[in-house]
mmCIF file of C-alpha atoms in Angstrom:
data_model
loop_
_atom_site.group_PDB
_atom_site.id
_atom_site.type_symbol
_atom_site.label_atom_id
_atom_site.label_comp_id
_atom_site.label_asym_id
_atom_site.label_seq_id
_atom_site.Cartn_x
_atom_site.Cartn_y
_atom_site.Cartn_z
ATOM 1 C CA LEU S 274 114.058 81.715 -9.620
ATOM 2 C CA VAL S 275 117.209 83.821 -9.409
ATOM 3 C CA LEU S 276 117.560 83.167 -5.677
ATOM 4 C CA LEU S 277 116.915 79.452 -6.147
ATOM 5 C CA SER S 278 119.157 79.066 -9.199
ATOM 6 C CA PRO S 279 122.147 77.600 -7.287
ATOM 7 C CA LEU S 280 119.877 74.941 -5.747
ATOM 8 C CA LEU S 281 118.194 74.280 -9.104
ATOM 9 C CA LEU S 282 121.602 73.842 -10.731
ATOM 10 C CA VAL S 283 122.788 71.378 -8.062
ATOM 11 C CA ILE S 284 119.594 69.327 -8.385
ATOM 12 C CA ALA S 285 119.849 69.322 -12.193
ATOM 13 C CA VAL S 286 123.447 68.094 -12.053
ATOM 14 C CA LEU S 287 122.563 65.357 -9.534
ATOM 15 C CA VAL S 288 119.655 64.133 -11.668
ATOM 16 C CA LYS S 289 121.825 64.067 -14.807
ATOM 17 C CA LEU S 290 124.795 62.348 -13.151
ATOM 18 C CA THR S 291 122.794 59.625 -11.386
ATOM 19 C CA SER S 292 120.455 58.355 -14.106
ATOM 20 C CA PRO S 293 120.160 58.434 -17.881
ATOM 21 C CA GLY S 294 117.513 60.625 -19.429
ATOM 22 C CA PRO S 295 116.456 64.256 -19.355
ATOM 23 C CA VAL S 296 116.801 66.418 -16.236
ATOM 24 C CA LEU S 297 113.282 67.803 -16.524
ATOM 25 C CA PHE S 298 110.182 65.683 -16.728
ATOM 26 C CA ARG S 299 107.378 67.225 -18.761
ATOM 27 C CA GLN S 300 103.818 66.031 -18.518
ATOM 28 C CA GLN S 301 100.486 67.307 -19.709
ATOM 29 C CA ARG S 302 98.215 68.499 -16.896
ATOM 30 C CA MET S 303 94.813 70.155 -16.659
ATOM 31 C CA SER S 304 94.106 73.517 -15.043
ATOM 32 C CA LEU S 305 91.554 76.337 -15.135
ATOM 33 C CA ASP S 306 88.491 75.532 -17.273
ATOM 34 C CA GLY S 307 90.103 72.294 -18.451
ATOM 35 C CA THR S 308 93.027 74.060 -20.121
ATOM 36 C CA LEU S 309 95.919 71.697 -20.855
ATOM 37 C CA PHE S 310 99.530 72.716 -20.296
ATOM 38 C CA GLU S 311 102.929 71.063 -20.022
ATOM 39 C CA MET S 312 104.017 70.910 -16.375
ATOM 40 C CA TYR S 313 107.688 70.683 -15.430
ATOM 41 C CA LYS S 314 109.307 68.690 -12.636
ATOM 42 C CA PHE S 315 112.777 67.412 -11.959
ATOM 43 C CA ARG S 316 112.795 63.820 -13.184
ATOM 44 C CA SER S 317 112.547 61.503 -10.176
ATOM 45 C CA MET S 318 111.896 58.206 -11.971
ATOM 46 C CA ARG S 319 113.508 56.174 -14.699
ATOM 47 C CA ALA S 320 113.015 57.738 -18.112
ATOM 48 C CA ASP S 321 110.799 54.790 -19.169
ATOM 49 C CA ALA S 322 108.818 54.630 -15.909
ATOM 50 C CA GLU S 323 105.377 54.112 -17.477
ATOM 51 C CA ALA S 324 106.404 52.188 -20.580
ATOM 52 C CA GLU S 325 104.954 48.907 -19.267
ATOM 53 C CA THR S 326 102.163 50.134 -16.987
ATOM 54 C CA GLY S 327 100.764 53.238 -18.631
ATOM 55 C CA ALA S 328 99.512 56.046 -16.398
ATOM 56 C CA VAL S 329 99.657 55.035 -12.727
ATOM 57 C CA PHE S 330 100.124 56.921 -9.472
ATOM 58 C CA ALA S 331 103.487 56.671 -7.759
ATOM 59 C CA CYS S 332 103.381 54.756 -4.502
ATOM 60 C CA ALA S 333 105.575 54.446 -1.429
ATOM 61 C CA GLY S 334 108.744 52.523 -2.271
ATOM 62 C CA ASP S 335 107.996 52.782 -6.004
ATOM 63 C CA PRO S 336 110.722 50.775 -7.789
ATOM 64 C CA ARG S 337 110.616 53.204 -10.730
ATOM 65 C CA ARG S 338 112.163 55.983 -8.636
ATOM 66 C CA THR S 339 115.812 56.853 -8.862
ATOM 67 C CA ALA S 340 117.916 57.279 -5.712
ATOM 68 C CA VAL S 341 118.050 61.053 -6.140
ATOM 69 C CA GLY S 342 114.381 61.013 -7.166
ATOM 70 C CA THR S 343 113.366 59.427 -3.879
ATOM 71 C CA PHE S 344 114.996 62.312 -2.000
ATOM 72 C CA LEU S 345 113.532 64.919 -4.357
ATOM 73 C CA ARG S 346 110.008 63.569 -3.931
ATOM 74 C CA ARG S 347 110.296 63.221 -0.159
ATOM 75 C CA THR S 348 111.365 66.867 0.105
ATOM 76 C CA SER S 349 109.114 68.085 -2.759
ATOM 77 C CA LEU S 350 112.164 69.621 -4.437
ATOM 78 C CA ASP S 351 111.144 67.862 -7.649
ATOM 79 C CA GLU S 352 108.316 70.432 -7.870
ATOM 80 C CA LEU S 353 110.592 73.512 -8.082
ATOM 81 C CA PRO S 354 110.607 73.674 -11.916
ATOM 82 C CA GLN S 355 106.891 74.471 -11.666
ATOM 83 C CA LEU S 356 108.027 77.986 -10.809
ATOM 84 C CA LEU S 357 108.528 78.240 -14.590
ATOM 85 C CA ASN S 358 104.877 77.241 -15.082
ATOM 86 C CA ILE S 359 103.899 79.992 -12.639
ATOM 87 C CA LEU S 360 106.081 82.503 -14.481
ATOM 88 C CA LYS S 361 104.409 81.480 -17.767
ATOM 89 C CA GLY S 362 100.962 82.054 -16.189
ATOM 90 C CA GLN S 363 99.952 78.379 -16.428
ATOM 91 C CA MET S 364 99.860 77.833 -12.686
ATOM 92 C CA SER S 365 99.461 79.826 -9.493
ATOM 93 C CA PHE S 366 101.441 79.525 -6.272
ATOM 94 C CA VAL S 367 98.311 78.294 -4.469
ATOM 95 C CA GLY S 368 95.410 76.245 -5.822
ATOM 96 C CA PRO S 369 94.339 72.654 -6.388
ATOM 97 C CA ARG S 370 97.220 70.540 -7.705
ATOM 98 C CA PRO S 371 97.031 69.937 -11.461
ATOM 99 C CA GLU S 372 96.023 66.464 -12.580
ATOM 100 C CA ARG S 373 96.811 64.408 -15.641
ATOM 101 C CA PRO S 374 93.981 64.324 -18.223
ATOM 102 C CA VAL S 375 93.748 60.521 -18.034
ATOM 103 C CA PHE S 376 93.029 60.716 -14.300
ATOM 104 C CA VAL S 377 90.618 63.637 -14.740
ATOM 105 C CA GLU S 378 88.572 61.397 -17.051
ATOM 106 C CA GLN S 379 88.495 58.667 -14.388
ATOM 107 C CA PHE S 380 87.658 60.956 -11.484
ATOM 108 C CA ARG S 381 85.051 63.165 -13.172
ATOM 109 C CA ASP S 382 82.563 60.287 -13.245
ATOM 110 C CA LYS S 383 83.487 58.680 -9.919
ATOM 111 C CA VAL S 384 83.910 61.677 -7.611
ATOM 112 C CA GLN S 385 80.992 64.008 -7.090
ATOM 113 C CA ARG S 386 81.816 67.679 -7.788
ATOM 114 C CA TYR S 387 85.313 66.756 -9.033
ATOM 115 C CA MET S 388 85.248 69.134 -12.001
ATOM 116 C CA LEU S 389 84.565 72.137 -9.745
ATOM 117 C CA ARG S 390 88.259 72.174 -8.883
ATOM 118 C CA HIS S 391 88.892 73.416 -12.430
ATOM 119 C CA ARG S 392 87.106 76.706 -11.679
ATOM 120 C CA VAL S 393 90.431 78.121 -10.490
ATOM 121 C CA LYS S 394 93.996 77.967 -11.751
ATOM 122 C CA CYS S 395 95.953 75.005 -10.393
ATOM 123 C CA GLY S 396 98.741 75.642 -7.917
ATOM 124 C CA LEU S 397 102.184 74.619 -6.780
ATOM 125 C CA THR S 398 100.734 73.998 -3.329
ATOM 126 C CA GLY S 399 97.235 73.862 -1.924
ATOM 127 C CA TRP S 400 94.971 73.392 1.076
ATOM 128 C CA ALA S 401 94.756 69.636 0.481
ATOM 129 C CA GLN S 402 98.541 69.286 0.323
ATOM 130 C CA VAL S 403 99.301 71.182 3.533
ATOM 131 C CA ASN S 404 96.704 69.025 5.289
ATOM 132 C CA GLY S 405 98.365 65.775 4.224
ATOM 133 C CA TRP S 406 96.232 64.909 1.165
ATOM 134 C CA ARG S 407 98.854 64.685 -1.544
ATOM 135 C CA GLY S 408 100.063 62.071 -3.962
ATOM 136 C CA ASN S 409 98.378 58.688 -3.876
ATOM 137 C CA THR S 410 95.866 59.504 -1.115
ATOM 138 C CA SER S 411 92.068 59.617 -1.025
ATOM 139 C CA ILE S 412 90.847 61.531 -4.066
ATOM 140 C CA GLU S 413 87.591 62.252 -2.234
ATOM 141 C CA LYS S 414 89.452 63.937 0.633
ATOM 142 C CA ARG S 415 91.642 65.910 -1.774
ATOM 143 C CA ILE S 416 88.541 67.172 -3.562
ATOM 144 C CA GLU S 417 86.890 68.037 -0.240
ATOM 145 C CA TYR S 418 89.889 70.193 0.696
ATOM 146 C CA ASP S 419 90.238 71.664 -2.819
ATOM 147 C CA LEU S 420 86.590 72.710 -2.802
ATOM 148 C CA TYR S 421 86.939 74.175 0.695
ATOM 149 C CA TYR S 422 89.805 76.299 -0.648
ATOM 150 C CA ILE S 423 87.810 77.461 -3.674
ATOM 151 C CA GLU S 424 84.711 78.289 -1.623
ATOM 152 C CA ASN S 425 86.681 80.101 1.099
ATOM 153 C CA TRP S 426 89.410 81.739 -0.945
ATOM 154 C CA SER S 427 91.051 84.836 0.450
ATOM 155 C CA LEU S 428 94.470 86.400 0.279
ATOM 156 C CA LEU S 429 94.913 85.508 3.948
ATOM 157 C CA LEU S 430 94.150 81.828 3.209
ATOM 158 C CA ASP S 431 96.740 81.862 0.400
ATOM 159 C CA VAL S 432 99.343 83.349 2.749
ATOM 160 C CA LYS S 433 98.468 80.745 5.391
ATOM 161 C CA ILE S 434 98.880 77.921 2.835
ATOM 162 C CA LEU S 435 102.235 79.291 1.662
ATOM 163 C CA ILE S 436 103.509 79.485 5.258
ATOM 164 C CA LEU S 437 102.189 75.999 6.038
ATOM 165 C CA THR S 438 103.900 74.717 2.891
ATOM 166 C CA LEU S 439 107.239 75.801 4.308
ATOM 167 C CA PHE S 440 106.569 73.934 7.565
ATOM 168 C CA ARG S 441 104.429 70.997 6.418
ATOM 169 C CA GLY S 442 104.883 70.749 2.673
ATOM 170 C CA PHE S 443 108.530 69.834 2.380
ATOM 171 C CA GLY S 444 109.326 66.369 3.628
ATOM 172 C CA GLN S 445 105.808 65.739 4.930
ATOM 173 C CA LYS S 446 104.697 62.112 4.981
#
């Protein structure tokens, strides 16, 4: 966090100067054993983004995004405040991405073995993400990759995912 603080400050200023609303976006997510926590991100959408629609996944060309937010999401820089969640012990560097409780309720009945992903702490990055299954992609494929990670966990796999995140994670389509 200390090393990244100049970058975090620049991003915070850009978010604040280019759109009204808070710099950080806080949202309840689910992690290990169904524990709820408040996850942080740099705000990349209008402050009232879900006022009319309720909980929906962001999509390509989402009109709710701000100009700076589009860049932040494309580069995954909007995720950097989750380092605070890691510091607080709510997240890990590597693990399945945390999901919103409303989506967990939808997926638990539709996707076989979905709840197994909550056997480990959620992460900033994961096996599914470095293999292209992030955001509004196939939930079945994300679960397949999340479960592969859980069943094959090792320190070496975590290191591999962290290295791949640097090369594939930022700016990956």
